Short mmCIF file of C-alpha atoms in Angstrom, two decimals:
data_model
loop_
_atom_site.label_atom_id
_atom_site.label_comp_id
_atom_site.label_asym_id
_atom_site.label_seq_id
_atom_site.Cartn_x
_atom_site.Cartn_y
_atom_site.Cartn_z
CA UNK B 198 -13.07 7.92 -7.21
CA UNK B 199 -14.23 8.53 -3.63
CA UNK B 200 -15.21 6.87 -0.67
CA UNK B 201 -16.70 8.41 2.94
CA UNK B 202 -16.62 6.79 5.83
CA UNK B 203 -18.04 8.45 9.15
CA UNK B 204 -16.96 11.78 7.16
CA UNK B 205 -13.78 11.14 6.51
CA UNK B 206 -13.38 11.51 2.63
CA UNK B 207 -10.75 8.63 1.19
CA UNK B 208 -10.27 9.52 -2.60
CA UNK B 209 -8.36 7.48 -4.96
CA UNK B 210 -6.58 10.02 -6.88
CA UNK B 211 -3.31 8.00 -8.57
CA UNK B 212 -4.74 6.60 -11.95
CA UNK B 213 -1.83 4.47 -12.88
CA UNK B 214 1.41 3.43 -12.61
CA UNK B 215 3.13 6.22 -14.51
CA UNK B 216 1.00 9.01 -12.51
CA UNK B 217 2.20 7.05 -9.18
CA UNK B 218 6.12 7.31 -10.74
CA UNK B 219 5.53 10.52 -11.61
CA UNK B 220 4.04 11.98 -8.12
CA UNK B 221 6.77 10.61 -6.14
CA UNK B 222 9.62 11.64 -8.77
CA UNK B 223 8.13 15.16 -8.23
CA UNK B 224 8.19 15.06 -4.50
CA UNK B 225 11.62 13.36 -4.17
CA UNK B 226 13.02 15.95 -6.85
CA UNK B 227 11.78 18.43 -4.34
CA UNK B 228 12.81 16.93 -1.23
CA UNK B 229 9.14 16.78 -0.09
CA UNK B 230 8.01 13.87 1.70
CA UNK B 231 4.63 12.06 1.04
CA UNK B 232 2.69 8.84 2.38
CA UNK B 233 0.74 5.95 -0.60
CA UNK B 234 -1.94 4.12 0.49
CA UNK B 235 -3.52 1.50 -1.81
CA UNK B 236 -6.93 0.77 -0.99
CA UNK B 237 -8.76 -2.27 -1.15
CA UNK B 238 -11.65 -4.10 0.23
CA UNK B 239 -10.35 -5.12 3.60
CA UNK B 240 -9.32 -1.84 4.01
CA UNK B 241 -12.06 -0.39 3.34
CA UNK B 242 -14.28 -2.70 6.01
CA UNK B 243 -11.32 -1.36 8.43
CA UNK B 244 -12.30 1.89 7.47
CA UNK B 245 -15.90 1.43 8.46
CA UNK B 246 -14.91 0.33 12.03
CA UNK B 247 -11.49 1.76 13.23
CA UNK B 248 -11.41 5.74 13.69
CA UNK B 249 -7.25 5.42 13.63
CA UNK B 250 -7.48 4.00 10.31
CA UNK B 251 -9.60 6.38 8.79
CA UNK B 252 -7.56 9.47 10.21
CA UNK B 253 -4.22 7.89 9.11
CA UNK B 254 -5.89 7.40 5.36
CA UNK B 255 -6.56 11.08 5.18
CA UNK B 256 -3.55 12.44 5.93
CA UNK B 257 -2.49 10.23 3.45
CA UNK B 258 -1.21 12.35 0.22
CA UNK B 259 -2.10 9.56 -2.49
CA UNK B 260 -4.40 6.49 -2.93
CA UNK B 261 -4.03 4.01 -5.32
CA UNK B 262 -6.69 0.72 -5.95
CA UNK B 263 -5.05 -1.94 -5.02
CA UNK B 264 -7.76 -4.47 -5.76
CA UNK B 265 -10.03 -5.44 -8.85
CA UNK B 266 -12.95 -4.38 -7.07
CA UNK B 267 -11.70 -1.00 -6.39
CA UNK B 268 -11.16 -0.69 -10.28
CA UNK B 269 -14.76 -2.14 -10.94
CA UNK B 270 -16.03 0.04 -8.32
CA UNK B 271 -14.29 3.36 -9.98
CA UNK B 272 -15.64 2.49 -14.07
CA UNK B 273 -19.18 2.49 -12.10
CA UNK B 274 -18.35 5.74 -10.77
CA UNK B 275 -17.12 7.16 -14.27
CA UNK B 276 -13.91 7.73 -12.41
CA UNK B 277 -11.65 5.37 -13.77
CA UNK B 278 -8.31 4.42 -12.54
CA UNK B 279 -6.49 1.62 -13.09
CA UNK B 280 -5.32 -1.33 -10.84
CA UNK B 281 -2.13 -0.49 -8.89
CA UNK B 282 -0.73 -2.66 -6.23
CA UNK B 283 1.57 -1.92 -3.69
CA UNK B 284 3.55 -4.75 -4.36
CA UNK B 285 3.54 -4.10 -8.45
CA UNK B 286 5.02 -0.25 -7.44
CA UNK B 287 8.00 -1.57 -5.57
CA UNK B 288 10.60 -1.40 -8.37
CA UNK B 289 9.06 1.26 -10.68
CA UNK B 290 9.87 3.26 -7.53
CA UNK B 291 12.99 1.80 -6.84
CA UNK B 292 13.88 3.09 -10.29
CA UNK B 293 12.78 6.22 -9.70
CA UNK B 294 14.93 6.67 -6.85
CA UNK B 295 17.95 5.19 -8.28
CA UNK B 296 17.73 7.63 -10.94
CA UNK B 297 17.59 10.69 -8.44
CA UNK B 298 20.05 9.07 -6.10
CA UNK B 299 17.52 9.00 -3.66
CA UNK B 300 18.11 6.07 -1.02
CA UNK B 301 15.66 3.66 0.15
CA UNK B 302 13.86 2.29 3.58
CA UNK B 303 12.66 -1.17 4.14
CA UNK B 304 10.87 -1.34 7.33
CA UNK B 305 8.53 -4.37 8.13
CA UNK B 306 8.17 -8.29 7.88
CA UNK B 307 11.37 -10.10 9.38
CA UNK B 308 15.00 -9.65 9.52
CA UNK B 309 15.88 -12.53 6.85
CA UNK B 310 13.00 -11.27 4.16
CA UNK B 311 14.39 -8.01 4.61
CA UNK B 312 18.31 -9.53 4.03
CA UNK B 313 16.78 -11.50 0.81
CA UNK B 314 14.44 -8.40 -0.52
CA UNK B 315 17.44 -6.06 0.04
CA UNK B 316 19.70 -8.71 -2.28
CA UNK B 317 16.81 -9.08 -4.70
CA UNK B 318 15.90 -5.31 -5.09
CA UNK B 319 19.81 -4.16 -5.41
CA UNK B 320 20.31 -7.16 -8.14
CA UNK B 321 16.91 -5.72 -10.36
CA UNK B 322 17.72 -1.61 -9.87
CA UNK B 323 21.29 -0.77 -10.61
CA UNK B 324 22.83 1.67 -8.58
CA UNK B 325 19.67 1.50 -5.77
CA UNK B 326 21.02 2.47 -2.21
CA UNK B 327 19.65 0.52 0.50
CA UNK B 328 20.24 3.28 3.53
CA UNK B 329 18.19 1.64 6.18
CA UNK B 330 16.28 -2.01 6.80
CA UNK B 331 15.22 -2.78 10.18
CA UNK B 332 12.01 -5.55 11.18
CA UNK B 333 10.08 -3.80 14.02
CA UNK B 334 10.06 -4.96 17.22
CA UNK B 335 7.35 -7.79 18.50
CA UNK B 336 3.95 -6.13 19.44
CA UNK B 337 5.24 -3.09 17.53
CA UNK B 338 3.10 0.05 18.02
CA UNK B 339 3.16 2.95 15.61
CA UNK B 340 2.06 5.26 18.08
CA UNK B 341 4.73 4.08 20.32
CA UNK B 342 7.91 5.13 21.67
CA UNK B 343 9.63 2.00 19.45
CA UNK B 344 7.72 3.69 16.20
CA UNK B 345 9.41 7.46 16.65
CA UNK B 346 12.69 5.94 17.32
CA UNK B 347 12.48 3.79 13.59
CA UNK B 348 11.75 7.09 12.37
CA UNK B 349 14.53 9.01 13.72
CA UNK B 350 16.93 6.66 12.62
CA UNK B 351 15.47 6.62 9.12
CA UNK B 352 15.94 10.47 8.79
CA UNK B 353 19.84 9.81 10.44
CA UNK B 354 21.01 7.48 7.76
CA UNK B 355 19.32 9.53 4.99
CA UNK B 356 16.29 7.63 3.82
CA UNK B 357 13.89 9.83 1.41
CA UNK B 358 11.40 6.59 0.16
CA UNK B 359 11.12 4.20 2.74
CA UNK B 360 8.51 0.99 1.57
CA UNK B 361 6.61 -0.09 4.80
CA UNK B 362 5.52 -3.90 5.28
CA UNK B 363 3.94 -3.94 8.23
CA UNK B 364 0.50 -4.97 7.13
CA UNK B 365 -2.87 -2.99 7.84
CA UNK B 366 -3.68 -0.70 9.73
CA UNK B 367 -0.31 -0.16 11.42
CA UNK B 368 1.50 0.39 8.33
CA UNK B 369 -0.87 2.90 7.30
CA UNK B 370 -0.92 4.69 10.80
CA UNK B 371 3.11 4.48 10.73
CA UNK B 372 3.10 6.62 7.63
CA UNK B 373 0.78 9.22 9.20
CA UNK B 374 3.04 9.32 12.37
CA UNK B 375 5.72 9.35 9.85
CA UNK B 376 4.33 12.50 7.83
CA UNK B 377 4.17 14.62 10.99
CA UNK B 378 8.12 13.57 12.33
CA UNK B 379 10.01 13.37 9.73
CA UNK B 380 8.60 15.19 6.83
CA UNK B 381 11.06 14.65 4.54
CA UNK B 382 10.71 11.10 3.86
CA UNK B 383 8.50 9.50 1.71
CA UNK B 384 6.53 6.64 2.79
CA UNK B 385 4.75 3.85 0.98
CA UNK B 386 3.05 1.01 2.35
CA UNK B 387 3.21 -2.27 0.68
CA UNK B 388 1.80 -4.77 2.77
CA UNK B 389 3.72 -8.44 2.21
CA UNK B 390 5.41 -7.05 -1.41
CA UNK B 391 8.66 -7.93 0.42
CA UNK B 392 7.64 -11.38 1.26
CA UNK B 393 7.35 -11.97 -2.96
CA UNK B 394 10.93 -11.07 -3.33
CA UNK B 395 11.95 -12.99 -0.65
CA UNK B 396 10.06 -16.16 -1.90
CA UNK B 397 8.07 -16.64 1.24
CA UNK B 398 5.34 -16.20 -0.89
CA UNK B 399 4.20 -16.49 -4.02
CA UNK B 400 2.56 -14.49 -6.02
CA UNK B 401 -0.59 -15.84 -8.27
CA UNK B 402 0.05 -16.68 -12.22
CA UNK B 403 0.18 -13.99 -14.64
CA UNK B 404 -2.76 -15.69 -15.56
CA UNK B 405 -4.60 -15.58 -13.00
CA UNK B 406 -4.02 -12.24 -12.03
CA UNK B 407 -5.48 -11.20 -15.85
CA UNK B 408 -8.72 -12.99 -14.76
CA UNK B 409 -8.98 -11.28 -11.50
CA UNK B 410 -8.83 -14.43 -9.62
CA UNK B 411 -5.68 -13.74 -7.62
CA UNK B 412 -7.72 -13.03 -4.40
CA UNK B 413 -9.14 -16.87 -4.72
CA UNK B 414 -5.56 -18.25 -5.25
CA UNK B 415 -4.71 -16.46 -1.98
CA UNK B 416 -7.76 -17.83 -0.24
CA UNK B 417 -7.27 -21.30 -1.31
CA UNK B 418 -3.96 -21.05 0.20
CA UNK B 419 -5.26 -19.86 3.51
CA UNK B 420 -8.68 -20.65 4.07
CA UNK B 421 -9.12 -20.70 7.47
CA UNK B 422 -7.71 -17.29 8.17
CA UNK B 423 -8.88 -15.72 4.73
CA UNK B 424 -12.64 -16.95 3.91
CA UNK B 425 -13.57 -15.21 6.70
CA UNK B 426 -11.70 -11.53 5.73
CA UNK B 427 -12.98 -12.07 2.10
CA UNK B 428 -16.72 -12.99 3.57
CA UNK B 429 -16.35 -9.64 4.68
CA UNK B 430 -15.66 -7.69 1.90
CA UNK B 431 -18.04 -9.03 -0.43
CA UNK B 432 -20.84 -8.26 2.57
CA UNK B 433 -20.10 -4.61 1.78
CA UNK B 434 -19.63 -4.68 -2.12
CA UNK B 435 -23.58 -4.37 -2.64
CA UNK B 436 -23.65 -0.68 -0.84
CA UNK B 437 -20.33 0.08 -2.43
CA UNK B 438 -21.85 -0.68 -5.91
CA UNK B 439 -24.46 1.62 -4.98
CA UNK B 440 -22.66 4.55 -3.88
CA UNK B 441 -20.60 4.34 -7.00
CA UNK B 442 -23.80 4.45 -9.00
CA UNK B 443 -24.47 7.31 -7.20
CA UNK B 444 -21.43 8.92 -8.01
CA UNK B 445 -21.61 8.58 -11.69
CA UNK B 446 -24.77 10.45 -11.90
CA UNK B 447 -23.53 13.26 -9.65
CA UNK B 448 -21.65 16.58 -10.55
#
């Protein structure tokens, strides 16, 4: 499935879970670094806008949906992939690393969600090595100075998949810094996956979640700053629908 925005090309090209653990198994098996994205509608009204953002998304190696419409959109398309959150890939990948004795990054969110993911995470994935958490600095900028340092420190205590919560676009852009410094590290951006683990948030029912409904659980618990982000996104769903449409009847 894929999306242009002021010609830059963003293609979702991860169709599940077990192609996501399976791309980043091959690249840390071959000490090659990589950056995920997982696209979903807010990103994808930042794409429209924010020339950074779209640059950082294609030097981005894989995209996964991370959002029901992205799915929708991609059965329209006849390109069908299935729904893959950020926050859902945190332990597969943990896993994955564990098994290759590849050690983990946590970089994002605060210095006590990191100290409670960092307990949670080494509790769920036997034999996972934590080599580096560290919460950016305030006004962090991943063009900045403070960004090249993180990385340099990541590479000296030997981080090879390093899970970034630093929230769109910067996390995004920090991974695209990060795949021209320190090549070698694998980067994948989660957004506030950390926070669940923590408990500083909570994730929607199981239920919910099968029904598709999670982004209204998350608005009803945030209204005032949400309703206006998800206004948004369902502005640009009708054009989205129709490029898809477009898609499926192309070559």
């Amino acid at each position: 499935m894929t999306f242009e925005y002021a010609g830059t090309r963003v293609a979702v090209n991860v169709a599940d879970h077990d192609a996501l653990s399976a791309a980043v198994r091959d690249r840390l098996s071959e000490g090659r670094g990589f950056a995920v994205a997982t696209l979903n509608l807010d990103h994808m009204v930042k794409l429209r806008s924010d020339p950074e953002f779209r640059a950082a998304y294609a030097s981005h190696d894989f995209v996964t949906a991370d959002g029901n419409p992205v799915v929708w959109l991609s059965r329209l398309a006849s390109r069908p992939v299935d729904l893959v959150p950020g926050s859902d890939a945190i332990l597969p990948l943990c896993r994955v690393a564990a098994e290759l004795g590849a050690a983990i990054g946590l970089y994002g969110s605060t210095e006590e969600t990191l100290g409670r993911a960092k307990t949670y995470l080494e509790a769920e994935v036997p034999g996972l090595r934590i080599a580096f958490a560290e919460a950016p600095p305030m006004g962090f900028d991943p063009d900045g100075d403070a960004a090249r340092d993180a990385l340099g420190r990541m590479q000296a205590e030997g981080a090879r998949l390093v899970f970034l919560a630093l929230g769109a676009p910067r996390q995004e852009c920090f991974a695209a810094r990060g795949r021209e410094i320190a090549p070698d590290i694998g980067f994948v951006s989660i957004g506030a996956g950390l926070d669940f683990f923590a408990g500083h948030q909570r994730r929607a029912p199981r239920l919910v979640r099968k029904l598709a409904l999670e982004w209204l659980w998350r608005m009803l618990s945030d209204p005032r700053r949400l309703a206006p982000r998800y206004a948004k996104c369902g502005a640009i769903l009708p054009l989205e629908v129709i490029r898809a449409l477009r898609q499926r009847h192309s070559p």
